Tab-separated table of C-alpha atoms in Angstrom:
chain	number	residue	atom	x	y	z
A	14	UNK	CA	-10.540	-14.925	-0.334
A	15	UNK	CA	-8.873	-16.696	2.627
A	16	UNK	CA	-11.136	-17.547	5.544
A	17	UNK	CA	-11.271	-14.990	8.379
A	18	UNK	CA	-11.222	-16.013	12.034
A	19	UNK	CA	-12.811	-13.988	14.827
A	20	UNK	CA	-10.662	-12.973	17.803
A	21	UNK	CA	-11.340	-11.446	21.218
A	22	UNK	CA	-8.434	-9.710	22.947
A	23	UNK	CA	-7.812	-9.754	26.689
A	24	UNK	CA	-9.209	-6.219	26.745
A	25	UNK	CA	-12.399	-7.509	25.061
A	26	UNK	CA	-11.927	-5.971	21.641
A	27	UNK	CA	-13.358	-8.094	18.858
A	28	UNK	CA	-11.564	-8.230	15.523
A	29	UNK	CA	-11.009	-10.573	12.596
A	30	UNK	CA	-8.032	-11.810	10.613
A	31	UNK	CA	-7.040	-14.422	8.075
A	32	UNK	CA	-6.858	-17.915	9.537
A	33	UNK	CA	-3.149	-18.348	10.279
A	34	UNK	CA	-3.217	-21.836	8.769
A	35	UNK	CA	-4.147	-20.284	5.411
A	36	UNK	CA	-1.127	-17.979	5.272
A	37	UNK	CA	1.541	-18.962	2.808
A	38	UNK	CA	4.469	-16.735	3.793
A	39	UNK	CA	6.818	-16.816	6.771
A	40	UNK	CA	6.633	-13.066	7.498
A	41	UNK	CA	4.065	-10.274	7.207
A	42	UNK	CA	3.680	-6.558	7.786
A	43	UNK	CA	0.387	-5.655	9.456
A	44	UNK	CA	-0.927	-2.192	8.538
A	45	UNK	CA	-3.970	-0.703	10.265
A	46	UNK	CA	-5.759	2.497	9.207
A	47	UNK	CA	-8.002	4.012	11.889
A	48	UNK	CA	-10.338	6.672	10.486
A	49	UNK	CA	-12.227	9.329	12.448
A	50	UNK	CA	-15.869	9.259	11.325
A	51	UNK	CA	-17.391	11.681	13.827
A	52	UNK	CA	-19.938	14.197	12.555
A	53	UNK	CA	-17.298	16.847	11.896
A	54	UNK	CA	-15.655	14.840	9.090
A	55	UNK	CA	-18.795	14.684	6.947
A	56	UNK	CA	-17.452	17.314	4.541
A	57	UNK	CA	-14.490	15.130	3.526
A	58	UNK	CA	-15.957	11.617	3.756
A	59	UNK	CA	-15.830	10.876	0.008
A	60	UNK	CA	-12.349	12.391	-0.302
A	61	UNK	CA	-11.102	10.135	2.507
A	62	UNK	CA	-12.591	7.080	0.810
A	63	UNK	CA	-10.720	8.017	-2.370
A	64	UNK	CA	-7.575	8.452	-0.272
A	65	UNK	CA	-8.009	4.931	1.141
A	66	UNK	CA	-8.442	3.530	-2.373
A	67	UNK	CA	-5.288	5.325	-3.511
A	68	UNK	CA	-3.371	3.850	-0.571
A	69	UNK	CA	-4.497	0.337	-1.522
A	70	UNK	CA	-3.581	0.842	-5.142
A	71	UNK	CA	-0.138	2.188	-4.297
A	72	UNK	CA	0.570	-0.606	-1.812
A	73	UNK	CA	-0.176	-3.213	-4.477
A	74	UNK	CA	2.963	-1.954	-6.265
A	75	UNK	CA	5.139	-2.395	-3.171
A	76	UNK	CA	8.139	-4.716	-3.693
A	77	UNK	CA	6.748	-6.910	-0.880
A	78	UNK	CA	3.040	-6.531	-1.594
A	79	UNK	CA	2.438	-10.255	-1.098
A	80	UNK	CA	3.586	-9.858	2.520
A	81	UNK	CA	1.179	-7.043	3.401
A	82	UNK	CA	-1.987	-7.380	5.465
A	83	UNK	CA	-4.407	-4.474	5.989
A	84	UNK	CA	-7.028	-3.783	8.676
A	85	UNK	CA	-9.474	-0.853	8.361
A	86	UNK	CA	-11.269	0.719	11.329
A	87	UNK	CA	-13.468	3.727	11.929
A	88	UNK	CA	-14.466	5.504	15.121
A	89	UNK	CA	-17.027	8.021	16.259
A	90	UNK	CA	-18.924	7.533	19.524
A	91	UNK	CA	-17.943	3.876	19.208
A	92	UNK	CA	-15.126	1.948	17.513
A	93	UNK	CA	-15.901	-0.308	14.542
A	94	UNK	CA	-13.876	-2.699	12.420
A	95	UNK	CA	-14.716	-2.223	8.737
A	96	UNK	CA	-12.593	-5.215	7.801
A	97	UNK	CA	-10.061	-7.280	9.678
A	98	UNK	CA	-6.487	-8.231	8.802
A	99	UNK	CA	-6.680	-9.309	5.160
A	100	UNK	CA	-4.056	-10.061	2.538
A	101	UNK	CA	-3.649	-6.918	0.431
A	102	UNK	CA	-4.296	-8.756	-2.840
A	103	UNK	CA	-7.698	-9.948	-1.585
A	104	UNK	CA	-9.027	-6.397	-1.043
A	105	UNK	CA	-10.835	-4.725	-3.942
A	106	UNK	CA	-10.433	-0.916	-3.778
A	107	UNK	CA	-14.020	-0.550	-5.024
A	108	UNK	CA	-15.149	-2.108	-1.731
A	109	UNK	CA	-14.186	1.209	-0.129
A	110	UNK	CA	-16.897	3.116	-2.017
A	111	UNK	CA	-19.231	4.438	0.695
A	112	UNK	CA	-17.530	2.353	3.386
A	113	UNK	CA	-17.248	5.134	6.004
A	114	UNK	CA	-20.356	5.801	8.121
A	115	UNK	CA	-20.233	9.319	9.548
A	116	UNK	CA	-21.919	10.632	12.696
A	117	UNK	CA	-21.458	10.923	16.438
A	118	UNK	CA	-18.658	11.946	18.779
A	119	UNK	CA	-14.921	11.082	18.944
A	120	UNK	CA	-13.592	8.006	20.790
A	121	UNK	CA	-9.972	8.671	19.826
A	122	UNK	CA	-8.324	6.994	22.821
A	123	UNK	CA	-10.464	3.839	22.552
A	124	UNK	CA	-9.796	3.548	18.816
A	125	UNK	CA	-6.040	3.936	19.221
A	126	UNK	CA	-5.999	1.421	22.078
A	127	UNK	CA	-8.103	-1.089	20.097
A	128	UNK	CA	-5.846	-0.856	17.042
A	129	UNK	CA	-2.723	-1.653	19.069
A	130	UNK	CA	-4.364	-4.343	21.198
A	131	UNK	CA	-5.750	-6.207	18.173
A	132	UNK	CA	-2.385	-5.981	16.415
A	133	UNK	CA	-0.618	-7.509	19.408
A	134	UNK	CA	-3.194	-10.269	19.746
A	135	UNK	CA	-3.056	-11.223	16.063
A	136	UNK	CA	0.740	-11.123	16.061
A	137	UNK	CA	0.722	-13.542	18.988
A	138	UNK	CA	-1.284	-15.959	16.800
A	139	UNK	CA	1.258	-15.526	14.003
A	140	UNK	CA	4.178	-15.964	16.377
A	141	UNK	CA	2.656	-19.184	17.732
A	142	UNK	CA	3.001	-20.778	14.272
A	143	UNK	CA	6.453	-19.313	13.565
A	144	UNK	CA	5.423	-16.337	11.401
A	145	UNK	CA	7.431	-13.125	11.900
A	146	UNK	CA	5.536	-9.828	11.828
A	147	UNK	CA	6.031	-6.113	12.192
A	148	UNK	CA	3.311	-3.464	12.233
A	149	UNK	CA	2.393	0.115	11.423
A	150	UNK	CA	-0.784	1.908	12.523
A	151	UNK	CA	-2.206	5.198	11.212
A	152	UNK	CA	-4.809	7.090	13.264
A	153	UNK	CA	-6.537	9.905	11.337
A	154	UNK	CA	-8.565	12.431	13.347
A	155	UNK	CA	-9.809	16.029	13.284
A	156	UNK	CA	-10.649	16.482	16.951
A	157	UNK	CA	-9.949	15.766	20.578
A	158	UNK	CA	-11.421	12.867	22.514
A	159	UNK	CA	-14.947	13.238	23.935
A	160	UNK	CA	-16.338	9.702	23.951
A	161	UNK	CA	-13.747	7.123	25.059
A	162	UNK	CA	-14.176	4.778	27.990
A	163	UNK	CA	-10.384	4.715	28.447
A	164	UNK	CA	-8.098	7.625	29.364
A	165	UNK	CA	-5.041	8.579	27.339
A	166	UNK	CA	-2.637	6.928	29.768
A	167	UNK	CA	-4.138	3.532	28.887
A	168	UNK	CA	-2.892	4.150	25.343
A	169	UNK	CA	0.586	4.738	26.742
A	170	UNK	CA	0.316	1.526	28.780
A	171	UNK	CA	-0.472	-0.630	25.754
A	172	UNK	CA	2.221	1.048	23.635
A	173	UNK	CA	4.693	0.252	26.412
A	174	UNK	CA	3.415	-3.343	26.387
A	175	UNK	CA	3.871	-3.529	22.617
A	176	UNK	CA	7.480	-2.421	23.017
A	177	UNK	CA	8.121	-5.006	25.758
A	178	UNK	CA	6.430	-8.009	24.157
A	179	UNK	CA	8.426	-10.182	21.802
A	180	UNK	CA	5.632	-11.123	19.381
A	181	UNK	CA	6.353	-8.130	17.111
A	182	UNK	CA	9.663	-7.337	15.459
A	183	UNK	CA	8.710	-3.627	15.562
A	184	UNK	CA	5.639	-1.416	15.763
A	185	UNK	CA	5.155	2.170	14.626
A	186	UNK	CA	2.110	4.353	15.332
A	187	UNK	CA	1.454	7.519	13.326
A	188	UNK	CA	-1.128	10.131	14.402
A	189	UNK	CA	-2.459	12.221	11.493
A	190	UNK	CA	-4.261	15.418	12.475
A	191	UNK	CA	-6.754	17.258	10.277
A	192	UNK	CA	-6.716	20.401	12.417
A	193	UNK	CA	-7.802	23.106	9.950
A	194	UNK	CA	-5.366	25.430	11.710
A	195	UNK	CA	-7.145	25.135	15.076
A	196	UNK	CA	-4.476	25.844	17.705
A	197	UNK	CA	-6.378	24.001	20.459
A	198	UNK	CA	-6.693	20.796	18.404
A	199	UNK	CA	-3.062	21.052	17.300
A	200	UNK	CA	-1.897	21.295	20.920
A	201	UNK	CA	-4.232	18.512	22.065
A	202	UNK	CA	-2.971	16.066	19.417
A	203	UNK	CA	0.653	17.076	19.981
A	204	UNK	CA	0.240	16.418	23.719
A	205	UNK	CA	-1.493	13.086	23.033
A	206	UNK	CA	1.343	11.947	20.779
A	207	UNK	CA	4.056	12.906	23.241
A	208	UNK	CA	2.228	11.692	26.349
A	209	UNK	CA	1.275	8.311	24.912
A	210	UNK	CA	4.606	7.664	23.217
A	211	UNK	CA	3.119	7.593	19.718
A	212	UNK	CA	5.924	7.342	17.151
A	213	UNK	CA	5.051	10.321	14.952
A	214	UNK	CA	2.489	13.121	14.615
A	215	UNK	CA	1.804	15.003	11.406
A	216	UNK	CA	-0.661	17.840	10.851
A	217	UNK	CA	-2.110	17.968	7.347
A	218	UNK	CA	-4.131	21.153	7.915
A	219	UNK	CA	-7.223	20.915	5.735
A	220	UNK	CA	-8.629	17.702	4.271
A	221	UNK	CA	-8.679	18.843	0.648
A	222	UNK	CA	-7.731	16.899	-2.471
A	223	UNK	CA	-4.129	18.111	-2.362
A	224	UNK	CA	-3.482	17.279	1.300
A	225	UNK	CA	-5.227	13.891	1.119
A	226	UNK	CA	-3.233	12.967	-1.988
A	227	UNK	CA	-0.123	13.758	0.054
A	228	UNK	CA	-1.478	11.620	2.919
A	229	UNK	CA	-2.059	8.713	0.534
A	230	UNK	CA	1.527	8.952	-0.726
A	231	UNK	CA	2.916	9.242	2.814
A	232	UNK	CA	0.895	6.275	4.153
A	233	UNK	CA	1.624	3.976	1.215
A	234	UNK	CA	5.348	4.790	1.285
A	235	UNK	CA	5.448	4.277	5.061
A	236	UNK	CA	3.762	0.878	4.723
A	237	UNK	CA	6.179	-0.118	1.961
A	238	UNK	CA	9.179	1.032	4.006
A	239	UNK	CA	7.952	-0.908	7.052
A	240	UNK	CA	7.482	-4.020	4.935
A	241	UNK	CA	10.987	-3.739	3.490
A	242	UNK	CA	12.481	-3.442	6.993
A	243	UNK	CA	10.854	-6.730	8.064
A	244	UNK	CA	13.499	-9.268	9.026
A	245	UNK	CA	16.122	-6.652	9.864
A	246	UNK	CA	15.200	-6.548	13.552
A	247	UNK	CA	14.655	-2.773	13.466
A	248	UNK	CA	11.790	-0.426	12.708
A	249	UNK	CA	11.865	1.571	9.497
A	250	UNK	CA	12.829	5.229	9.720
A	251	UNK	CA	9.967	7.742	9.996
A	252	UNK	CA	9.310	9.493	6.699
A	253	UNK	CA	8.894	13.249	6.369
A	254	UNK	CA	5.457	14.511	5.390
């Protein structure tokens, strides 16, 4: 496995990624999955881990799999990196058995902000050595925010920064709601997506085997589409769920 470096963003988020000197390609797609692990998701923890494994397996069949890097995060009261930006081929899906640690509240805004900030920082390191990158981020949650140190408008600020900066060819952020038909949560997440300028919001309803299988297909196809758009100068089109 390539060596990982530790990074600290200007906003003091710590993350890790493959040493840029060990990368063998001239362009990469950076995909980040940000998973809600507050107490309320305990009933679908194992199903989500299976979903993550399915995503990895499907991405390995992408036409540009060798140009994919994955970062996995979880959030509850705090935000944690489960692994940093790694080459897809170096990640064993079995490593995701029991990887999610459930409990606590929901720091949705902090987690979303961290995922974007770390992506921008790592892309700056890639850009410094002449490597082109684009990015896609998926934030999966079943509730509103009750634990973040940052307000929602800080998420909008860093998305605006991502659009202005020239270190990324394109960036797409997808909010995935597990709302169980709760009208309040649906409205909260819809308002968060629109207010922050998040690219796309989808509501999967319940986190059962059928819906999570559909999520796995949607995420893996979105990652593949983003990877195939790399070098075109434009973001890939949003896929229907």
